[in-house]
Coordinates of C-alpha atoms and ligand atoms in Angstrom, one line a residue:
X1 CA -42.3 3.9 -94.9
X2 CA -44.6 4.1 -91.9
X3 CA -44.0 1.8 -89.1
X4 CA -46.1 -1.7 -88.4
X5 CA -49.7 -1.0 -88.1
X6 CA -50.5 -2.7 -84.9
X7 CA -54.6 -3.0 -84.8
X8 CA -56.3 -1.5 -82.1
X9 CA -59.2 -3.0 -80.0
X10 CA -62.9 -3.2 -81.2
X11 CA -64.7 0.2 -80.2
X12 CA -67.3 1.8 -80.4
X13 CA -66.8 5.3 -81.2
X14 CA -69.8 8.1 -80.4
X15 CA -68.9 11.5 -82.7
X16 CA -71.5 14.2 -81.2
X17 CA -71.4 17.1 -83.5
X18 CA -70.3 14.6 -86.1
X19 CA -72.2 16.6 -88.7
X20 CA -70.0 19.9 -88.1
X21 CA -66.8 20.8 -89.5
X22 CA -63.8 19.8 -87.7
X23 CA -65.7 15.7 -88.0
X24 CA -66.1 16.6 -92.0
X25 CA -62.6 17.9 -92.5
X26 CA -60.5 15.9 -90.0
X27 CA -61.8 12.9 -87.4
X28 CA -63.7 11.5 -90.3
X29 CA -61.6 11.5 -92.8
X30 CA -59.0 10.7 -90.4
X31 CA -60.8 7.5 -89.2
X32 CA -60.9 6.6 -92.6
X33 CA -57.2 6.7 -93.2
X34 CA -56.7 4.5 -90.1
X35 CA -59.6 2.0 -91.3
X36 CA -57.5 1.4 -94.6
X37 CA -53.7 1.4 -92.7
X38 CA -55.8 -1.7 -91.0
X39 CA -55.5 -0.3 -87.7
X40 CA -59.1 0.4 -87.2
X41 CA -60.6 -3.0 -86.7
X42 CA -62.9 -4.2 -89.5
X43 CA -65.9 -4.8 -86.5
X44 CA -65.6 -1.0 -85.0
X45 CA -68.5 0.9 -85.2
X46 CA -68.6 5.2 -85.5
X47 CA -71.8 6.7 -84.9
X48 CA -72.8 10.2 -85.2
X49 CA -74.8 12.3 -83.0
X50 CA -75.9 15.3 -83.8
X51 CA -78.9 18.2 -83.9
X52 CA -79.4 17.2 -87.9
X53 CA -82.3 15.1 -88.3
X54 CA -80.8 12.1 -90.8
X55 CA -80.9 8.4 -91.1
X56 CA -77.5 6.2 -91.5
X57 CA -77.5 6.2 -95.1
X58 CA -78.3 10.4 -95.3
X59 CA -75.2 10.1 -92.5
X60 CA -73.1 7.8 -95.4
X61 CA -73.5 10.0 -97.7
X62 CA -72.3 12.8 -95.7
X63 CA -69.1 10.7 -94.7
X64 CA -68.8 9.8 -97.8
X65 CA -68.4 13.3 -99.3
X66 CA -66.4 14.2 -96.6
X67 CA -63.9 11.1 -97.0
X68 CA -63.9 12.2 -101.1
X69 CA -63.1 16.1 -100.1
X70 CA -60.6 15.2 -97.6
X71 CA -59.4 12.2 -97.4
X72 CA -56.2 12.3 -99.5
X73 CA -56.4 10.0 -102.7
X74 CA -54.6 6.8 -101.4
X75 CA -57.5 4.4 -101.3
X76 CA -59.8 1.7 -103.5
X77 CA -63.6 2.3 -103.9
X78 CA -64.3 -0.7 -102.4
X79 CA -62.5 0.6 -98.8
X80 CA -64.8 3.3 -98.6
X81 CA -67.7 1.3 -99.5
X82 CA -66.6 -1.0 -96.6
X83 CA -65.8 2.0 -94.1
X84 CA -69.1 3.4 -94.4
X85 CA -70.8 0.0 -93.8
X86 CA -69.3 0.6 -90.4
X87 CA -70.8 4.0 -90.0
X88 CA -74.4 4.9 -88.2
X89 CA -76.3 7.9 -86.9
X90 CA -78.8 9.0 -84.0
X91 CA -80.5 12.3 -83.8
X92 CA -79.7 13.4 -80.5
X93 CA -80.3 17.0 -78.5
X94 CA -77.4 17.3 -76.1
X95 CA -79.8 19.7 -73.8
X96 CA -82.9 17.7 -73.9
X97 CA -83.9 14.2 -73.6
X98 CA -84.0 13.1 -77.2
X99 CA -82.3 10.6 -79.4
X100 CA -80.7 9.1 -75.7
X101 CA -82.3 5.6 -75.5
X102 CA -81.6 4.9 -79.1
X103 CA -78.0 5.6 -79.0
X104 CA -77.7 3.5 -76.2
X105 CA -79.4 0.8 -77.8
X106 CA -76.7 1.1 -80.6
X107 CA -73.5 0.4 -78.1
X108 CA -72.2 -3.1 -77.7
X109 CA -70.9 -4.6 -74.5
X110 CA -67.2 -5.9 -74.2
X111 CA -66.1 -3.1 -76.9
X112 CA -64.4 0.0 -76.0
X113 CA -66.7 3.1 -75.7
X114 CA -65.4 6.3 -76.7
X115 CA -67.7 9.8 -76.6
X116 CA -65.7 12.5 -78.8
X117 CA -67.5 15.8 -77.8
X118 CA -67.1 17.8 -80.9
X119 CA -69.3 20.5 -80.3
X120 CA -69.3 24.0 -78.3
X121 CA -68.2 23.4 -74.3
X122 CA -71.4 24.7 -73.5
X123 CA -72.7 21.5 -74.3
X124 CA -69.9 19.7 -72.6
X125 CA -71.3 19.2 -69.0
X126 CA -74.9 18.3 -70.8
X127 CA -73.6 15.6 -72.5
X128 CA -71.6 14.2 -70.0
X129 CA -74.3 14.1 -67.7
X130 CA -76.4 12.5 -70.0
X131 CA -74.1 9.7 -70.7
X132 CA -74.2 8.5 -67.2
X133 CA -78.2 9.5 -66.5
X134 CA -78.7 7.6 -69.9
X135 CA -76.5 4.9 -68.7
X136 CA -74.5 4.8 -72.2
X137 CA -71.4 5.2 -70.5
X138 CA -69.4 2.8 -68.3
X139 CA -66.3 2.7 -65.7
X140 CA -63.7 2.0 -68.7
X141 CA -65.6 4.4 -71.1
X142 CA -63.1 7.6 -72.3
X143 CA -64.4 10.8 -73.7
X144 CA -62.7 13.2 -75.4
X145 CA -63.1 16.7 -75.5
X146 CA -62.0 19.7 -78.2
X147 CA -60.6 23.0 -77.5
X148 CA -61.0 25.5 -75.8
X149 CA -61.0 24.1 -72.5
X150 CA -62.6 26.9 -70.4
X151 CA -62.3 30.6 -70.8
X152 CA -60.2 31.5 -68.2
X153 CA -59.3 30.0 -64.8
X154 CA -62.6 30.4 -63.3
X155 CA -64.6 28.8 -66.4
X156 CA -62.1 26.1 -66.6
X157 CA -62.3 24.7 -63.0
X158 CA -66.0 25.1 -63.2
X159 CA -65.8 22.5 -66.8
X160 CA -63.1 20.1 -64.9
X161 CA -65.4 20.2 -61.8
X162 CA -69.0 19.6 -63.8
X163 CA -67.3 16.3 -65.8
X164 CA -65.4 14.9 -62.6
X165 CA -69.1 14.7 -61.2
X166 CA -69.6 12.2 -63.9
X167 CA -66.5 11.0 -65.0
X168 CA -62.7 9.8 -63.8
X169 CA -59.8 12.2 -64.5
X170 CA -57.9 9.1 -66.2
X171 CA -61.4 8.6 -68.7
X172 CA -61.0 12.2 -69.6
X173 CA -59.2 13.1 -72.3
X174 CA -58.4 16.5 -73.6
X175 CA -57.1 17.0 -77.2
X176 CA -54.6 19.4 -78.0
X177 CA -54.1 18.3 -81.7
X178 CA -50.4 19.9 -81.4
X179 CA -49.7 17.2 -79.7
X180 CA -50.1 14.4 -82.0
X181 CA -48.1 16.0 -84.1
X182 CA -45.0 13.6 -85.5
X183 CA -42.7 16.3 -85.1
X184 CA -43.5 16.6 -81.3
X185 CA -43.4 13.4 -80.8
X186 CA -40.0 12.9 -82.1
X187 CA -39.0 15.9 -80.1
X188 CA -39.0 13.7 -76.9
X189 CA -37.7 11.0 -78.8
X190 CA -34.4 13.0 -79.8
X191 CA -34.2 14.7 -76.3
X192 CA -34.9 11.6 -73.9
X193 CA -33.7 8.7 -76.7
X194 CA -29.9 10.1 -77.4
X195 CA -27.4 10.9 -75.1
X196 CA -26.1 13.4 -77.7
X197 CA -29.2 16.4 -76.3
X198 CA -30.1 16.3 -73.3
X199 CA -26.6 17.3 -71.8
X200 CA -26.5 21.0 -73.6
X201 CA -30.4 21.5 -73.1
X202 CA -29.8 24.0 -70.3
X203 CA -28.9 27.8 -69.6
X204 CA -25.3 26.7 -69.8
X205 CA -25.2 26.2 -73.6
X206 CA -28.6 27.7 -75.3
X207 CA -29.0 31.7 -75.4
X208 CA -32.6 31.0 -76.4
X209 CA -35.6 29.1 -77.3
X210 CA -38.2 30.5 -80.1
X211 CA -41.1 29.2 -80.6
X212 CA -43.2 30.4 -83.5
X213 CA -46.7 29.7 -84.6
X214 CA -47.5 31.7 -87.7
X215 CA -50.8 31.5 -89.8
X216 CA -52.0 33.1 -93.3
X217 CA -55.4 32.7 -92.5
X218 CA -57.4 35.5 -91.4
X219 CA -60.3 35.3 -89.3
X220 CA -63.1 36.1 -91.7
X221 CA -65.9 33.9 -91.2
X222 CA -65.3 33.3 -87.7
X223 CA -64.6 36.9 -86.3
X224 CA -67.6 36.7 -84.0
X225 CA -66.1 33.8 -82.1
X226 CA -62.5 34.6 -82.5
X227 CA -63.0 38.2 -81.4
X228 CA -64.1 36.9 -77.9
X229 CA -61.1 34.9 -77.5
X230 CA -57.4 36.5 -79.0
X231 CA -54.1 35.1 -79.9
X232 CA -53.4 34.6 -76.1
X233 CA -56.7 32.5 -75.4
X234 CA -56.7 30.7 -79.0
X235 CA -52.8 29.9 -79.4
X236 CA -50.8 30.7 -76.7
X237 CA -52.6 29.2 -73.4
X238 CA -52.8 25.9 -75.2
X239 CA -50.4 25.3 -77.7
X240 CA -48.0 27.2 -77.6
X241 CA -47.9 26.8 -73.8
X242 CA -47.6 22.5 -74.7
X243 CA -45.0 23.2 -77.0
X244 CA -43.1 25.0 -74.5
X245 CA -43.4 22.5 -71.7
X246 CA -42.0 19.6 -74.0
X247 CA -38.8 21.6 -74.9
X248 CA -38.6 22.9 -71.2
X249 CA -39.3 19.6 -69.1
X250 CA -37.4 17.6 -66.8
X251 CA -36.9 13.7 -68.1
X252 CA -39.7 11.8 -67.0
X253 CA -38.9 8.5 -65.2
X254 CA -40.5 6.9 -67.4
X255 CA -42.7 7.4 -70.8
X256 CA -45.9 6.9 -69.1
X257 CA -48.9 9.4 -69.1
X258 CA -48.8 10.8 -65.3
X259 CA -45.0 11.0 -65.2
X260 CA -44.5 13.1 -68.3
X261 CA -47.9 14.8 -67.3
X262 CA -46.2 15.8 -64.0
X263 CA -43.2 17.2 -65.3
X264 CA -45.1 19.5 -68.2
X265 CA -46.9 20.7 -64.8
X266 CA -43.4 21.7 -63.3
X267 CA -42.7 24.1 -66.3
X268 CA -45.8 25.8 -66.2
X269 CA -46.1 26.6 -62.6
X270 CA -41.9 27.4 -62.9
X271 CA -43.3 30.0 -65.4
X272 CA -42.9 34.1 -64.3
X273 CA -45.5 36.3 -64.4
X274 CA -44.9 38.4 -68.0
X275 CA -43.8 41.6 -67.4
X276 CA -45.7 44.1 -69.8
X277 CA -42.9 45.5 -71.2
X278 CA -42.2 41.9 -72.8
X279 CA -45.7 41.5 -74.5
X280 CA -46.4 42.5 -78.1
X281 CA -49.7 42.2 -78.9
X282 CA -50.8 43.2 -82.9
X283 CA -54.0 43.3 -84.9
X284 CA -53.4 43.1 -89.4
X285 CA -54.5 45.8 -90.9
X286 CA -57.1 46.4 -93.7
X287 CA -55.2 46.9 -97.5
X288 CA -56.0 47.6 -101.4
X289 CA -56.8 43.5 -100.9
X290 CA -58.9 42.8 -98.1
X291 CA -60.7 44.0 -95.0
X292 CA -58.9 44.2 -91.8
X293 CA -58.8 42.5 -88.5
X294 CA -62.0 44.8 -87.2
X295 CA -63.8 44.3 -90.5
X296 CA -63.8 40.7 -90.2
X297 CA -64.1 40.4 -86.5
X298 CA -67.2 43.0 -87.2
X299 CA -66.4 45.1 -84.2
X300 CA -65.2 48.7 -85.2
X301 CA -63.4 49.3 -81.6
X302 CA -62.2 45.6 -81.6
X303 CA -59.0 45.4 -78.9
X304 CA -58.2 41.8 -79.2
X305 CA -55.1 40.7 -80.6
X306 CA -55.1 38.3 -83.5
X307 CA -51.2 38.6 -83.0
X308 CA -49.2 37.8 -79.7
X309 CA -45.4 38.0 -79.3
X310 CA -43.4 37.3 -75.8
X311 CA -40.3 36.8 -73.7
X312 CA -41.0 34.3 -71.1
X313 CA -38.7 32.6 -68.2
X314 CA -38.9 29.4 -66.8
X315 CA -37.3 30.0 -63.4
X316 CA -35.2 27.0 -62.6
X317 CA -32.4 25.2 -62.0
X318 CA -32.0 24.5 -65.7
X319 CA -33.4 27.2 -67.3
X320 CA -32.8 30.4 -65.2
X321 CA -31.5 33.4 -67.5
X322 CA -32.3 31.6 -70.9
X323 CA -35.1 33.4 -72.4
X324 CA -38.6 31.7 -74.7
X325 CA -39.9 33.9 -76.9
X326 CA -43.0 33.5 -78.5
X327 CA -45.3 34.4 -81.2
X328 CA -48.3 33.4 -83.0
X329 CA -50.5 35.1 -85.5
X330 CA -53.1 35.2 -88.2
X331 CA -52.1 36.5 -91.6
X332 CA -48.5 36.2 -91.5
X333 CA -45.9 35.7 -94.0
X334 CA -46.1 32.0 -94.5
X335 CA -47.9 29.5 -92.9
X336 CA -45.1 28.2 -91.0
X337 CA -44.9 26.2 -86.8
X338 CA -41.1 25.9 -85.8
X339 CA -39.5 26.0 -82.6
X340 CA -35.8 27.0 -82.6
X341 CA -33.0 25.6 -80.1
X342 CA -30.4 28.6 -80.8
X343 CA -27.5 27.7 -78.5
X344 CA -24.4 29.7 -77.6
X345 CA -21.3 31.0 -79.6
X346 CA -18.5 28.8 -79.0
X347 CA -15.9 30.3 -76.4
X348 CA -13.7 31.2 -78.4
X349 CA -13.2 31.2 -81.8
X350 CA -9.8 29.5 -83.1
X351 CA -10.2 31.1 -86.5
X352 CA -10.4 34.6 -86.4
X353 CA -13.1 37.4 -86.9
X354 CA -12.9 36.6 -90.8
X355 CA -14.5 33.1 -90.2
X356 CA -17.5 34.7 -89.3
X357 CA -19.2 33.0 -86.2
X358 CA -21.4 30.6 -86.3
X359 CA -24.3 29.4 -83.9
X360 CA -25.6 25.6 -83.6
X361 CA -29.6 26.2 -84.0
X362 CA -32.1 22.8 -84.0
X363 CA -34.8 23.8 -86.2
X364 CA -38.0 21.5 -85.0
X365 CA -40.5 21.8 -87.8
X366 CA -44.2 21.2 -87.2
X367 CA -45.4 22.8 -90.3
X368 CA -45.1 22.3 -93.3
X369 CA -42.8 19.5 -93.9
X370 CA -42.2 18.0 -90.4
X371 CA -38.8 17.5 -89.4
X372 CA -35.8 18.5 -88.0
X373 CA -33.1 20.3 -88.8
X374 CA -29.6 21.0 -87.1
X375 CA -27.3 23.4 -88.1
X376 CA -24.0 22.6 -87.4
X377 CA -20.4 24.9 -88.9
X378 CA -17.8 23.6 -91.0
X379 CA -15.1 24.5 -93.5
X380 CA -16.6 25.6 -96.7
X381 CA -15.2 22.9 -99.2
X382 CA -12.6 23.8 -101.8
X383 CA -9.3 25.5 -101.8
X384 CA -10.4 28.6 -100.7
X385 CA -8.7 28.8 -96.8
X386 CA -10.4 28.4 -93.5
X387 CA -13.9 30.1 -94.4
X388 CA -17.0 28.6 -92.4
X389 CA -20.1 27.6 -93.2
X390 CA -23.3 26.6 -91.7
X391 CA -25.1 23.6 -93.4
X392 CA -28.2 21.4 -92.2
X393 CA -28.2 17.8 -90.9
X394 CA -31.7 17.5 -91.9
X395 CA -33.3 15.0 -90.4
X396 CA -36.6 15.0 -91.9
X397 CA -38.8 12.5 -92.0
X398 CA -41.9 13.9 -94.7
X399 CA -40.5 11.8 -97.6
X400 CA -40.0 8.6 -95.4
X401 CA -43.8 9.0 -94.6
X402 CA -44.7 8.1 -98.3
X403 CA -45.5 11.2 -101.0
X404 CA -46.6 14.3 -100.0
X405 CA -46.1 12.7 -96.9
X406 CA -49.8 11.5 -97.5
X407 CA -49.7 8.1 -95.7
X408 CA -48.3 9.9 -92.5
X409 CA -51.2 9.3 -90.0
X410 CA -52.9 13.1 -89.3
X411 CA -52.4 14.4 -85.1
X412 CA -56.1 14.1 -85.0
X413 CA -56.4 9.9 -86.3
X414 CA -53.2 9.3 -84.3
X415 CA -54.5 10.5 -81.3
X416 CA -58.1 9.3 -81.6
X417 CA -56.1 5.8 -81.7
X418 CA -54.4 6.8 -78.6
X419 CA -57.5 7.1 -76.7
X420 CA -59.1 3.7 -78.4
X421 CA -55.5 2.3 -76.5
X422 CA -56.0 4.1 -73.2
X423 CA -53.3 5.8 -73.6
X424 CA -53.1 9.7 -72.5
X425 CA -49.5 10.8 -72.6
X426 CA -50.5 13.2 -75.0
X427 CA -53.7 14.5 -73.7
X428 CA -53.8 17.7 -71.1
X429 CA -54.6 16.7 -67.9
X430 CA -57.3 19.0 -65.7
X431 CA -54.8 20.7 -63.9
X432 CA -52.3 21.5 -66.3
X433 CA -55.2 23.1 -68.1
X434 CA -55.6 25.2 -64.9
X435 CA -52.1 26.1 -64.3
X436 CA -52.2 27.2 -68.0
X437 CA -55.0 29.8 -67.4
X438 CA -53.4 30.7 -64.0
X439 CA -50.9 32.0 -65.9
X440 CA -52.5 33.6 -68.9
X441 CA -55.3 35.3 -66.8
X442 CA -52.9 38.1 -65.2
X443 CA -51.7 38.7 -68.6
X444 CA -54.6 39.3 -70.1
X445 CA -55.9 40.9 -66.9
X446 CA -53.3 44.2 -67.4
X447 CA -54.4 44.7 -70.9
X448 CA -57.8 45.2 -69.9
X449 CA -56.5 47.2 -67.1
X450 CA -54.6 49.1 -69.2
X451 CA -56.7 49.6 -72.3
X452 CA -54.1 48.3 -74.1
X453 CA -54.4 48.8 -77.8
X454 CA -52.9 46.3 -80.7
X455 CA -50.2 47.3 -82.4
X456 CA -51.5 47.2 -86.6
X457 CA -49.5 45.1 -88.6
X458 CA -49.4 44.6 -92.3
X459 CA -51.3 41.4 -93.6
X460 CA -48.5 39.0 -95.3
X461 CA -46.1 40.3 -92.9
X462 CA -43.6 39.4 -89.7
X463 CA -46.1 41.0 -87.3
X464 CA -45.9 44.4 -85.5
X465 CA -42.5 46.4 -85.8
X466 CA -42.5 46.4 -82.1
X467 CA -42.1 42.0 -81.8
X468 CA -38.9 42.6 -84.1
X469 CA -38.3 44.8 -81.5
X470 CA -38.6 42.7 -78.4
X471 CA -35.9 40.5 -79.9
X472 CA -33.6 43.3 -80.7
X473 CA -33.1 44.9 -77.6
X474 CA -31.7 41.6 -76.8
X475 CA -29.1 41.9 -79.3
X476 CA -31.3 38.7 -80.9
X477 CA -33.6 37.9 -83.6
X478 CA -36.4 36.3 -84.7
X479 CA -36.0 33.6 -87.6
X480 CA -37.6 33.9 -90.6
X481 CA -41.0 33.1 -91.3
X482 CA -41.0 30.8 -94.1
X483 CA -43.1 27.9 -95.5
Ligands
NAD501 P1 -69.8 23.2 -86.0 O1 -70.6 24.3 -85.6 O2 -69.4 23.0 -87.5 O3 -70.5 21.8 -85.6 C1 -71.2 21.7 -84.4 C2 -71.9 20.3 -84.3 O4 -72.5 20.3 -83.1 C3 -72.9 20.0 -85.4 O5 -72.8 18.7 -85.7 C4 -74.2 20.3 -84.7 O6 -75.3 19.5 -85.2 C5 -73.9 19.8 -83.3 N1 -74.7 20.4 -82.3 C6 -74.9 21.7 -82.0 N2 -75.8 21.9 -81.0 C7 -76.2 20.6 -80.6 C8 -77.1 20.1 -79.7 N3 -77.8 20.9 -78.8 N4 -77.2 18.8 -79.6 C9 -76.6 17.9 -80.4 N5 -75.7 18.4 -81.3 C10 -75.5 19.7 -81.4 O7 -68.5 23.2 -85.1 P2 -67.0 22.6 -85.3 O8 -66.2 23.6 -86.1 O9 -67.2 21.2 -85.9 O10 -66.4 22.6 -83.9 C11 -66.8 21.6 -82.9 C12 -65.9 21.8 -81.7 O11 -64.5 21.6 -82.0 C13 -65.9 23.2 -81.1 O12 -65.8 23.1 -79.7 C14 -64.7 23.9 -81.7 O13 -64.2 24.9 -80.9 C15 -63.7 22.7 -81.7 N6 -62.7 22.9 -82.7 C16 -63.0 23.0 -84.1 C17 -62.0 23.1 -85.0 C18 -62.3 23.1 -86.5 O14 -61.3 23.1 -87.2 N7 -63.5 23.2 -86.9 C19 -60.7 23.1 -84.6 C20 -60.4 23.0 -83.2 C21 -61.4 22.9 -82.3

């Protein structure tokens, strides 16, 4: 069962781009979700803003479509009926002067105002000028903004620069949907809520962290864009890089956005430049199925990675000489997000060689089937002597969420409530974004230098031979990539 729905405030929610695809496939139906939980107040208003020329019921129908294509099957007509009847649209050009007036004429006062900015980042310093020009946005009004957050160092301090002209750093908030994930969530729960953790979650008792975020999809269809960007920029900068800072942070004093903001900005400027020689970058091949990576990024000499594999330190007190490896990838095995806790062999082992030995790993699953999982060793049961086994404390939570774990609120609708709350715990602040690129851009820097080429791997596969590789000469491997 999911917890008490606590109802949020009465907003009024702006969706620009809210005819494009990531508002089709997952605020909108998302909102929906949280309109029938009864967290989204009967009285809130969503109003898309977009290029499309429409009127509120051609924008109905569109939500409407939307909801029916993705918005599970959980519901009564008559709650989508109802949902819609909250549900408005503006034409409005984000570069010209357009559509402005009338959108502000739609916003109530004493509500809160929220501006979700899904469209391109080239439009992101347009629009936030125009809400203050306009005058549709006030001193408590948030706005949220999707990925990617700048380019590289340069184009991100030039985006955090333009919307602090017009806006407060604690209005801003930057999604990184991995972060409303229940799984990584739970993750600070376990490791800041028990006593049991947080006393072996240092060099002393883990050999090594992996992190893996592993995809089947290829990029066909959005090659162009994808081809300018890589594993590194589209995976690793952000997510991956968030993912990393939960696991590898300090406690924070207390659960409150700044202080656990503060100490994700520790691990990343803790982090060490990458040496080369602990870099794998791949690019799938073409097979008797489908086109390869340069096919469907439709560039013949293509040299960006739609694979990325690493070893990374985090030089500190609690982390010096335990190793994070990393890897992400398009077309992979399974579609599969895990991050692994592998900790040390015991001392010593009581039982002899012929017991085999045995390694405590926490599985954190992201995707599919959130959870976690903790392998722990124990006697295999029945008469047959002192052989070991390892076996899982699961402690997964997809079944509590309901079927299919179909009632368990998606990262983006839990996180859009978080900003309706004012609360940002979970959303990137402006220089954590920075420190990010500050870090990727050397990286990325020597393969240009270099002319570094991809290493091909095999659609459906692990990745390249040589990220098996990277692993091995540390007398470790990678776990497997399963669903
Ligand atoms: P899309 O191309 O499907 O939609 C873009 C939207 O922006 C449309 O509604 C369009 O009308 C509107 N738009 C374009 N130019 C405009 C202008 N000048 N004035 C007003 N409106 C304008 O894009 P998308 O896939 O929905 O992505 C939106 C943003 O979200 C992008 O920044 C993308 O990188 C990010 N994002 C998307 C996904 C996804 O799954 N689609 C995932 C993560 C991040």
């Amino acid at each position: 069962m999911v917890s008490r729905v606590i109802p949020v405030e009465c907003f009024d929610l702006v969706i620009f781009g809210g005819t494009g695809d990531l508002a089709r496939r997952k605020i909108l139906p998302g909102l929906f979700r949280r309109f029938c939980s009864g967290q989204m107040p009967p009285e809130a208003q969503i109003i898309g803003a977009a290029r499309s020329e429409l009127d509120d019921d051609g924008y109905r129908q569109f939500v409407r479509e939307a909801v029916q294509e993705f918005g599970g099957t959980h519901y009564e007509k008559d709650q989508l009926d109802q949902f819609l009847q909250r549900l408005g649209y503006e034409t409005v050009d984000a570069k010209g002067e357009g559509g402005w007036e009338a959108l502000k004429g739609r916003l109530r006062d004493k509500v809160v105002r929220a501006f979700y900015f899904s469209v391109g980042p080239s439009l992101f310093g347009d629009i936030a000028e125009r809400l203050r020009s306009f005058g549709l946005a006030n001193e408590d009004s948030r706005i949220v903004l999707e990925k990617p957050f700048g380019h590289d160092l340069e184009t991100a301090r030039a985006l955090n620069a333009t919307l602090a002209q017009h806006f407060d750093e604690t209005q801003i908030y930057r999604i990184d949907h991995y972060l409303g994930k229940e799984t990584v969530q739970n993750l600070m729960a376990v490791r800041f809520g028990n006593m049991l953790f947080e006393p072996l979650w240092n060099a002393q008792y883990v050999d090594h962290i992996q992190i893996t975020v592993a995809e089947t999809v290829s990029v066909e269809g959005r090659g162009g864009y994808y081809d300018k960007s890589g594993a590194m920029r589209d995976m690793v900068q952000n997510h991956l890089m968030q993912l990393l800072c939960l696991i590898a942070m300090e406690p924070p004093a207390k659960f409150d956005p700044d202080a656990v903001r503060d100490e994700k900005l520790k691990v990343i400027r803790a982090l060490d430049p990458v040496e080369p020689h602990h870099v794998v970058r791949g690019q799938y091949s073409a097979d008797e199925k489908q086109a390869g990576y340069r096919v469907h990024a439709e560039n013949p000499r293509s040299r960006t990675e739609s694979f990325v594999a690493m070893k990374v330190h985090v030089s500190n007190w609690r982390w010096a000489g335990t190793p994070f490896y990393l890897r992400t990838g398009k077309q992979l095995r399974a579609r599969a997000s895990e991050i692994a806790v592998v900790f040390k062999d015991a001392p010593h082992s009581i039982f002899g060689e012929e017991a085999g030995r045995h390694r405590n790993v926490l599985s954190i699953r992201l995707q599919p089937n959130e959870g976690m999982t903790l392998g722990v060793t124990i006697k295999e049961p029945g008469p047959g002597g002192m052989r070991l086994i390892d076996v899982p404390l699961d402690m997964s939570f997809a079944e509590a969420l309901g079927p299919d774990g179909e009632d368990a609120p998606d990262a983006y609708e839990r996180l859009i409530m978080d900003v309706i709350r004012g609360n940002q715990t979970l959303f990137m602040r402006g220089d954590e974004v920075e420190a990010a690129w500050a870090w990727t851009d050397p990286i990325i820097a020597s393969w240009v230098a270099r002319n570094d080429v991809p290493k091909p791997y095999d659609a459906g596969s692990s990745g390249p031979e040589d990220a098996l590789m990277l692993m091995h000469r540390d007398g470790r491997r990678w776990r497997e990539i399963k669903a």
